[in-house]
Structures are given as C-alpha cells and as structure tokens.
CSV table of C-alpha atoms in Angstrom, one decimal:
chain,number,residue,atom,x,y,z
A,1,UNK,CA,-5.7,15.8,-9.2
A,2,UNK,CA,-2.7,13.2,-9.6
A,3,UNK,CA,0.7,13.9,-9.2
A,4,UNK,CA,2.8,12.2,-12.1
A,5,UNK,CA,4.6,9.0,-11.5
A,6,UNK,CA,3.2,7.6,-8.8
A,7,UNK,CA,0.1,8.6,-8.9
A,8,UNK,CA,-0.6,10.2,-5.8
A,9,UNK,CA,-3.8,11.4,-5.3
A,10,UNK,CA,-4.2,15.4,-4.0
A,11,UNK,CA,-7.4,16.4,-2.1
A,12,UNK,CA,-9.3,19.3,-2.0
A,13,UNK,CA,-9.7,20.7,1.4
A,14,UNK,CA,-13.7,19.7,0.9
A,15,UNK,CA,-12.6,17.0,0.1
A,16,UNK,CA,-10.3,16.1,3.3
A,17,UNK,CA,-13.3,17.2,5.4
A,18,UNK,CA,-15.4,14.0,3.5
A,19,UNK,CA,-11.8,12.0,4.7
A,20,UNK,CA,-12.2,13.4,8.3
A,21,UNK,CA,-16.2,11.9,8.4
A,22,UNK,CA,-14.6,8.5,7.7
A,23,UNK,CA,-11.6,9.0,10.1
A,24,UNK,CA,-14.2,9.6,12.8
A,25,UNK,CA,-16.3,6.5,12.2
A,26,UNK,CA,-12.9,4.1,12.6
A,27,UNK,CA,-12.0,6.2,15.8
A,28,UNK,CA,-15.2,5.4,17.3
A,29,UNK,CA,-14.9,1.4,16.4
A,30,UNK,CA,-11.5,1.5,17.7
A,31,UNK,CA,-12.8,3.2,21.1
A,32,UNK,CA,-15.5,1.1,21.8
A,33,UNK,CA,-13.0,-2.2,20.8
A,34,UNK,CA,-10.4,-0.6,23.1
A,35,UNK,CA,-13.1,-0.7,25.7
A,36,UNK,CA,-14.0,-4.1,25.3
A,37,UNK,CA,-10.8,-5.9,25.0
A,38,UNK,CA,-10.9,-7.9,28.1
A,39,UNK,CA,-9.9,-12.0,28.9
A,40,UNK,CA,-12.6,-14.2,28.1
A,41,UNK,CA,-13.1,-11.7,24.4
A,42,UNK,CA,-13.1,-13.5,21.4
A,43,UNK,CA,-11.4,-11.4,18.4
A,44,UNK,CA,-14.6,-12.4,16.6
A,45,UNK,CA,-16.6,-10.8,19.3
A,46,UNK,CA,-14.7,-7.5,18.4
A,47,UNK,CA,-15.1,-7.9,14.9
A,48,UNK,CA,-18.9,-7.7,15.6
A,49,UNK,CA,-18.0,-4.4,17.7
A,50,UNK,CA,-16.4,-2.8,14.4
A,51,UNK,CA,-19.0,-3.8,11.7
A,52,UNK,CA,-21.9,-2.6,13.8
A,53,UNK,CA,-20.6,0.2,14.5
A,54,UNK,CA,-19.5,1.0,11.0
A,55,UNK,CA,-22.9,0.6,9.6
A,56,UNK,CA,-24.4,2.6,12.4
A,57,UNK,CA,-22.5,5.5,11.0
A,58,UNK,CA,-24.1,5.0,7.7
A,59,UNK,CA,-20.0,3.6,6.6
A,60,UNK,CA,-18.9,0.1,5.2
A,61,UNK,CA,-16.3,-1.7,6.6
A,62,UNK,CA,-13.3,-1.0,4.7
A,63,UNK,CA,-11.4,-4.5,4.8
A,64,UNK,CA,-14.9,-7.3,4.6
A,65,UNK,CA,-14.1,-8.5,1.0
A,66,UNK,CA,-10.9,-6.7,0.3
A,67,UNK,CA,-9.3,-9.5,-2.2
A,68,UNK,CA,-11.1,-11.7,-0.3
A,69,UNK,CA,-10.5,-10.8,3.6
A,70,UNK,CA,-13.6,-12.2,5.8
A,71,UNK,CA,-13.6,-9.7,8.3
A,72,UNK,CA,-14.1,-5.8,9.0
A,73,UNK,CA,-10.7,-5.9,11.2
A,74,UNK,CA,-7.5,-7.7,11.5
A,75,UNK,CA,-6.7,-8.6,15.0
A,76,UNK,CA,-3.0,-9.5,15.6
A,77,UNK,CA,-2.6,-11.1,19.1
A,78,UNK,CA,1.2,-11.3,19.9
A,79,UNK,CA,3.4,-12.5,17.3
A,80,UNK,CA,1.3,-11.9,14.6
A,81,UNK,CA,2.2,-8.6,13.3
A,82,UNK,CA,-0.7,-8.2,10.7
A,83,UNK,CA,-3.7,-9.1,8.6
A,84,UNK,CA,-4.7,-11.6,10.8
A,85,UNK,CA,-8.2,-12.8,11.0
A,86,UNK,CA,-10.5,-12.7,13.7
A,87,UNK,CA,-12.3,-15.8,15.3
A,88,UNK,CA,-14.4,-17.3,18.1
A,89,UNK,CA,-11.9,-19.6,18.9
A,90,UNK,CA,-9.1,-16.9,19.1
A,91,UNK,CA,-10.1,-16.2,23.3
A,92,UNK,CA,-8.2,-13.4,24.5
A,93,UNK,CA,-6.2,-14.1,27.6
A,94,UNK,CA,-4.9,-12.2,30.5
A,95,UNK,CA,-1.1,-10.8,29.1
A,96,UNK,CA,-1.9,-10.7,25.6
A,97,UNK,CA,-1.3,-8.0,22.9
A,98,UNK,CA,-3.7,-7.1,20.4
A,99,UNK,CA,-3.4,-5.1,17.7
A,100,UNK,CA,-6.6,-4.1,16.1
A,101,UNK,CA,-6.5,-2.5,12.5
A,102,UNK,CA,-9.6,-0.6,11.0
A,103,UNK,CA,-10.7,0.6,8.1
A,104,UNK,CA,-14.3,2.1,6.9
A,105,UNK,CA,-15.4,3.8,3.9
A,106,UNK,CA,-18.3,6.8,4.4
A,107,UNK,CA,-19.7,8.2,1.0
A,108,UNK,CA,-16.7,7.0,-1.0
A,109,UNK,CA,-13.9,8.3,1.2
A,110,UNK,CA,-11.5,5.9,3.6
A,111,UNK,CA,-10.4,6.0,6.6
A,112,UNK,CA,-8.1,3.7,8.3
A,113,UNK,CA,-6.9,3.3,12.0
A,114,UNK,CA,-5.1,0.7,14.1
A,115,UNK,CA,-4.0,0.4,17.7
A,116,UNK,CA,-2.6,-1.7,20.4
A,117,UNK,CA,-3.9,-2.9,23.3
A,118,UNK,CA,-2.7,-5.0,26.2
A,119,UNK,CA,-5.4,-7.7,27.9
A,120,UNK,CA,-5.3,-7.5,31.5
A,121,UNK,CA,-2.2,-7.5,33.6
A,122,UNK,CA,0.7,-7.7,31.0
A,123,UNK,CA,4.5,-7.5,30.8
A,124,UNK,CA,5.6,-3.5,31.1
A,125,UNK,CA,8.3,-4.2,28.6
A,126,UNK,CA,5.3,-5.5,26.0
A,127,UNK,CA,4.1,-2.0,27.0
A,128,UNK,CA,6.9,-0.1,26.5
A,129,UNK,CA,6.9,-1.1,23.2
A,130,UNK,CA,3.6,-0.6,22.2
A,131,UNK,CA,4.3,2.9,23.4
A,132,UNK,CA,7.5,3.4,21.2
A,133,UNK,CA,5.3,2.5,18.2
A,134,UNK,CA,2.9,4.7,19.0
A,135,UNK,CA,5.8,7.5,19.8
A,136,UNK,CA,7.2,6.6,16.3
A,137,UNK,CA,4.0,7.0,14.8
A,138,UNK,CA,3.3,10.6,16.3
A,139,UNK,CA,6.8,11.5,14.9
A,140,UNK,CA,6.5,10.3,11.3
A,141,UNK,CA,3.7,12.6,11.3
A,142,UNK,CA,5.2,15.3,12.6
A,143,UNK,CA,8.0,15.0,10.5
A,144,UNK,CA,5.2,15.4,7.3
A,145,UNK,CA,3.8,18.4,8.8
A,146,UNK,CA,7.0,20.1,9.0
A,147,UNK,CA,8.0,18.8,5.6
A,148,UNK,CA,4.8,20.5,4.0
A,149,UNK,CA,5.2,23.9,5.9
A,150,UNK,CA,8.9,24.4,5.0
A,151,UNK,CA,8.1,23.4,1.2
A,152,UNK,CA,11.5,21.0,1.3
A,153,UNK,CA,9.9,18.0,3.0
A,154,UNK,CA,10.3,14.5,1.0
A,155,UNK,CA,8.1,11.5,1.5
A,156,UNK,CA,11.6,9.4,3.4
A,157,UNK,CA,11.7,12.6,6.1
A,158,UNK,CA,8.3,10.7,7.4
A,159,UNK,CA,10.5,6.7,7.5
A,160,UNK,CA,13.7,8.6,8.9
A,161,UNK,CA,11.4,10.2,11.4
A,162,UNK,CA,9.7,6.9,12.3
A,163,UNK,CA,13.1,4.9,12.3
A,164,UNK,CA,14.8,7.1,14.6
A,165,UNK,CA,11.9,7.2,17.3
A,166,UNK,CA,11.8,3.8,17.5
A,167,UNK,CA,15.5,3.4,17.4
A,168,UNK,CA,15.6,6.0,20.7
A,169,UNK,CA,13.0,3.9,22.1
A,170,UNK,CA,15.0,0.5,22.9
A,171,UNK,CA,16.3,-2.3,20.7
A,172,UNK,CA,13.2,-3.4,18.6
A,173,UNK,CA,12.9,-4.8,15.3
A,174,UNK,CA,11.1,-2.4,12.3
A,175,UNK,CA,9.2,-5.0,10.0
A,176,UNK,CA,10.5,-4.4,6.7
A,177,UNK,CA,8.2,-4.6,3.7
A,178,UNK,CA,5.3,-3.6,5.2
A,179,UNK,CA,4.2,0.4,5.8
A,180,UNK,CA,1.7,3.1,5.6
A,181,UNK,CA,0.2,4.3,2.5
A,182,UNK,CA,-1.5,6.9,1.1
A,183,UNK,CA,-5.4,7.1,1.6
A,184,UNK,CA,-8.3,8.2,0.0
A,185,UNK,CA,-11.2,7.0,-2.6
A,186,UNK,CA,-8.9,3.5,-2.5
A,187,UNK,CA,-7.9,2.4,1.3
A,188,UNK,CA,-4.4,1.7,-0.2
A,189,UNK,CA,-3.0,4.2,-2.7
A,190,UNK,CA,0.8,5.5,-3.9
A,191,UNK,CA,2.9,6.4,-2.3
A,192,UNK,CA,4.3,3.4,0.1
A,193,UNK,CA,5.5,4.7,3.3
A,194,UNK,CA,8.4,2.9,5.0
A,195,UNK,CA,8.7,2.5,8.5
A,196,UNK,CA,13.0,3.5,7.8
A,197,UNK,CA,15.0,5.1,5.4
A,198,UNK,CA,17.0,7.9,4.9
A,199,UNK,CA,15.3,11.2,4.9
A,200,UNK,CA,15.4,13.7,2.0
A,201,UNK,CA,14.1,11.5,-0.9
A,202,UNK,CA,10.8,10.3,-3.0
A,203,UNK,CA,7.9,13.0,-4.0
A,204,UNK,CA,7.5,16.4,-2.0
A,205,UNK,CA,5.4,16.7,0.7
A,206,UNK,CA,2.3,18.8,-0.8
A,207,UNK,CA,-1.0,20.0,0.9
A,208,UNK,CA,-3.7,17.8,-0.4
A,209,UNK,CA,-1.5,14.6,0.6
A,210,UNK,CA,-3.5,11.6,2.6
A,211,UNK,CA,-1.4,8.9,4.5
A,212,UNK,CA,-2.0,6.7,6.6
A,213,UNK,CA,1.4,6.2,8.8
A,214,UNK,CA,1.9,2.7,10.5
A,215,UNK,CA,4.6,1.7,12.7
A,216,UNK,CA,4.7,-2.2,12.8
A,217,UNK,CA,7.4,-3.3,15.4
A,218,UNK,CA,8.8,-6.3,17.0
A,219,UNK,CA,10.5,-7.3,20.2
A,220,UNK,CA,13.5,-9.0,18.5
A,221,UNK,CA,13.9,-9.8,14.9
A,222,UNK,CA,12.1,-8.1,12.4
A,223,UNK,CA,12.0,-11.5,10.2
A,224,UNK,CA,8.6,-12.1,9.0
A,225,UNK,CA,6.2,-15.3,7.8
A,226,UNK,CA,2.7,-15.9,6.0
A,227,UNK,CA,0.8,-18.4,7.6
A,228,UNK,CA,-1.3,-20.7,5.3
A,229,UNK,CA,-4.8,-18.9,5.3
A,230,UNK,CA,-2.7,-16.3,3.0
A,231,UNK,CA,-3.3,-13.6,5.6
A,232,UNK,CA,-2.0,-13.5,9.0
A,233,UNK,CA,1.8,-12.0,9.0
A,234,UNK,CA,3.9,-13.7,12.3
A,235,UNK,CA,7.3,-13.1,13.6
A,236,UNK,CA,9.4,-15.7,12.4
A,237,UNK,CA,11.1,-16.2,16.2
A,238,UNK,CA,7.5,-15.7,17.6
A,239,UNK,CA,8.2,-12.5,19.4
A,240,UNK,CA,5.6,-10.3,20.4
A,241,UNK,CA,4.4,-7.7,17.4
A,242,UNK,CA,2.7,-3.8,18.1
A,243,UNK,CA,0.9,-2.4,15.5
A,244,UNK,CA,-0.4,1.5,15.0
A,245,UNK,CA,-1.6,3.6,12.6
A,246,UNK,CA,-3.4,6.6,12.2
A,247,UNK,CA,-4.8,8.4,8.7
A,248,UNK,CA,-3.5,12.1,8.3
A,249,UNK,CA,-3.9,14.8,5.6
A,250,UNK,CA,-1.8,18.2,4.8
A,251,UNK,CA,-3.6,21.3,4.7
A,252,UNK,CA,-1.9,24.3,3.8
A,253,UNK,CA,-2.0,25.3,7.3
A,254,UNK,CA,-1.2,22.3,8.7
A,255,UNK,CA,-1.8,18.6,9.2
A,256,UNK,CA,-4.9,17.0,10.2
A,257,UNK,CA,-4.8,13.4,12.1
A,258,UNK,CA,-8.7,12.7,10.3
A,259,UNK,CA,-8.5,9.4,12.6
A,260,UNK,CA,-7.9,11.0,16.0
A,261,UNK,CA,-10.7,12.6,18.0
A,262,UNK,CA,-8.7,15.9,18.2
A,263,UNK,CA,-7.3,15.7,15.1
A,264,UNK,CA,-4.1,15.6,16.8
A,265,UNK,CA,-3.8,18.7,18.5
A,266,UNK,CA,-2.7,16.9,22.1
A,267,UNK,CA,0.4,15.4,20.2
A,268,UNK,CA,0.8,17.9,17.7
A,269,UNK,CA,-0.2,21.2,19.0
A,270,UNK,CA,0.4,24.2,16.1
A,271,UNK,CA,1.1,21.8,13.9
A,272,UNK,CA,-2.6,20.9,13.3
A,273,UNK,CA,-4.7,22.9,11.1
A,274,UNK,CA,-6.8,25.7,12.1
A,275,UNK,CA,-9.9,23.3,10.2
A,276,UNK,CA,-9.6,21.0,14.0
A,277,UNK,CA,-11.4,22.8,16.3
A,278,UNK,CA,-8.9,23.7,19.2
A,279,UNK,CA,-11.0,22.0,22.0
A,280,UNK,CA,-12.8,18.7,21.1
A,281,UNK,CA,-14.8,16.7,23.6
A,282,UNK,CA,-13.8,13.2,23.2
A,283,UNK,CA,-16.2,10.7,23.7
C-alpha cells in the first residue's frame, strides 16, 4: 500500500520482519568493518569486508551498481561527508575519521546503515562530534516513535528532533540537502527526511513507515562540494565530516531500529516494539 502524494510506501508487519533480515546483514558488515578499521587499512580493504559479508548472508550489496557506484560502501575519511568511494590507495592513518555507509538487499527488501569511526588515537573534539551525530540520530528516531504512538506526529517532528540534538550538542554545521529516506523494496524511497526543520509538518507518522534517519554533520560550515568522480561529497572549508544512520520501521506498538542488534531497545527502551526480543545477545 502507497500513501498518496508522495508515495510512501506502508509495510506489513511480515513484511518489516523481511526489512529486519536485511537490517541484520548491514549490522554485521558494519561490526566486523568497525573492527577492522585500524592505520595501515585501506578503505578498499573494507569494502572487501562488506561485500563478503553481504553475500555470505545470502544479501547483495545494496550500493555496487547503484547509477553506476563501484563499490558495496562509501567510506568518507574526514572532510568528505558522503558517497565517497573506496580505494587501495586511500590508507587509513592514525587520527582519521571514517564514516562508513552500508546498504544490502536480502530477498528483495533493503537495509541500510552507516557509522563513524575514529582510526587510532584521534582528536576528542572529532569524537565529540561523532557522538552528537549519533545522539541526534537516536533522537530523530525517537521523536518518530512518539509521533506514531500519539497519532499527531508529522514527518518534520523527526528534522526538528534531529536539529535540536545537534544544536545542544556544540556548534556544528547540519549539511543541508542531503538526509534520510524512506526504505524498503528501493534503498531510497519518499519521503526525504531533513536533518532540520520545523516540527509539525509533511505526511503523518503511520505504522508501516520505513526510514532510514541520517545525521550528516560538520565541524564548521555546512557548505558542501562534488568532487570530479561525480561522487564523493567534501566540506567546502575541509572540515572534518561524521556520518550515521540507521534504518527504522513503525509498528503499531512501537518502533523497530531493523539495523541495530537490539533493535534499539538500549537507546529506546519502551519505545521499541514488543516484535524485538527484550534481551538480544549481540555478537
């Protein structure tokens, strides 16, 4: 089923659990890249991570061929913000930032993940705000579950929410233009979701609803650039960039973070559907 206008696309429950398969495979890619991120790692070298353990799972990476991209992730190493493409000769170094986005498709269904990372010993305020986007991240979806259960929640609630975290969180610049999305049989669907905004407008927060929410902050201006291989998004002052994102769905009893381990519950608590098992083992 569609929702008019923009269409949105509304899952079944069944359908969410097919979602949550998907999540699962791009949680463990991004664990075992996590792991491996290390000076002397090429980004290509974690690119290999991803794919093999994509098709392991029986899954296809989501982004390999995606209007053309080259790779199963994007790995943006400190001012690049997004999209960028990993290579042998991009050597991660002691101090760096990586964010590393995911995506992988299981039995027709996407799932989509990013995170940041920080290679070796590196600068607490790079750190900090890493952790604000992540913080920002965990409220935007808060924000949706709340909108859902009340029945007066509005798509902007989730970019207000986001905004104002990362507002709280220090003087950082919110990359306009780019945002989440919703999710599903296509990796990007309706609606767009903002990363600021005032709250209260756009479609109603429905069970059935699958975004992926993605914070994409910088350490001073927001300003953006393409580079030349059409891809790779940079700050335009070359400050350093964090990236997250995680891929959610409404329930009618709650939310369910299908790209976390727990499904959220650490971050969310009641807020998570009763279809998340309240104690997870995470690998």
């Amino acid at each position: 089923m569609r929702r008019p206008q923009l269409d949105i696309q509304l899952k079944t429950p069944d359908q969410i659990e097919k979602m949550r398969a998907a999540g699962l495979v791009v949680a463990e890619a991004l664990r075992r890249m996590r792991e491996a991120v290390a000076p002397g790692v090429s980004t290509a070298d974690l690119d290999a991570i991803a794919e093999s353990t994509i098709r392991e799972a029986g899954g296809v990476p989501s982004f390999k061929g995606y209007h053309g991209f080259p790779a199963s992730i994007c790995s943006s190493v400190n001012e690049q913000i997004v999209h960028a493409i990993p290579s042998p000769k991009q050597v991660l170094q002691a101090g760096d930032l990586i964010s590393i986005d995911c995506g992988a498709v299981l039995d027709g269904w996407h799932g989509d993940s990013a995170i940041t990372v920080g290679v070796g010993d590196v600068d607490p305020a790079l750190l900090k705000m890493a952790a604000v986007a992540e913080d920002a991240m965990w409220a935007g979806i808060a924000a949706a579950a709340r909108g859902a259960a009340s029945g007066k929640g509005r798509l902007t609630d989730i970019s207000h929410a986001v905004e104002t975290a990362v507002r709280k969180g220090g003087r950082y610049g919110i990359v306009d233009g780019y945002g989440g999305h919703g999710i599903g049989t296509e990796m990007h669907q309706d609606p767009h979701v903002l990363n600021h905004g005032r709250p209260g407008k756009g479609p109603r927060l429905v069970p059935g609803m699958a975004l992926a929410i993605e914070p994409m902050i910088t350490m001073a201006s927001p300003r953006t650039v393409e580079l030349a291989d059409g891809w790779t998004v940079v700050t335009r002052d070359g400050s350093v960039a964090a990236h997250v994102e995680h891929s959610m769905a409404l329930l009618p009893d709650g939310v369910w973070v299908l790209t976390a381990f727990d499904g959220g519950r650490a971050r969310l608590g009641d807020l998570v559907t009763a279809r998340q098992p309240a104690a997870t083992t995470t690998p």
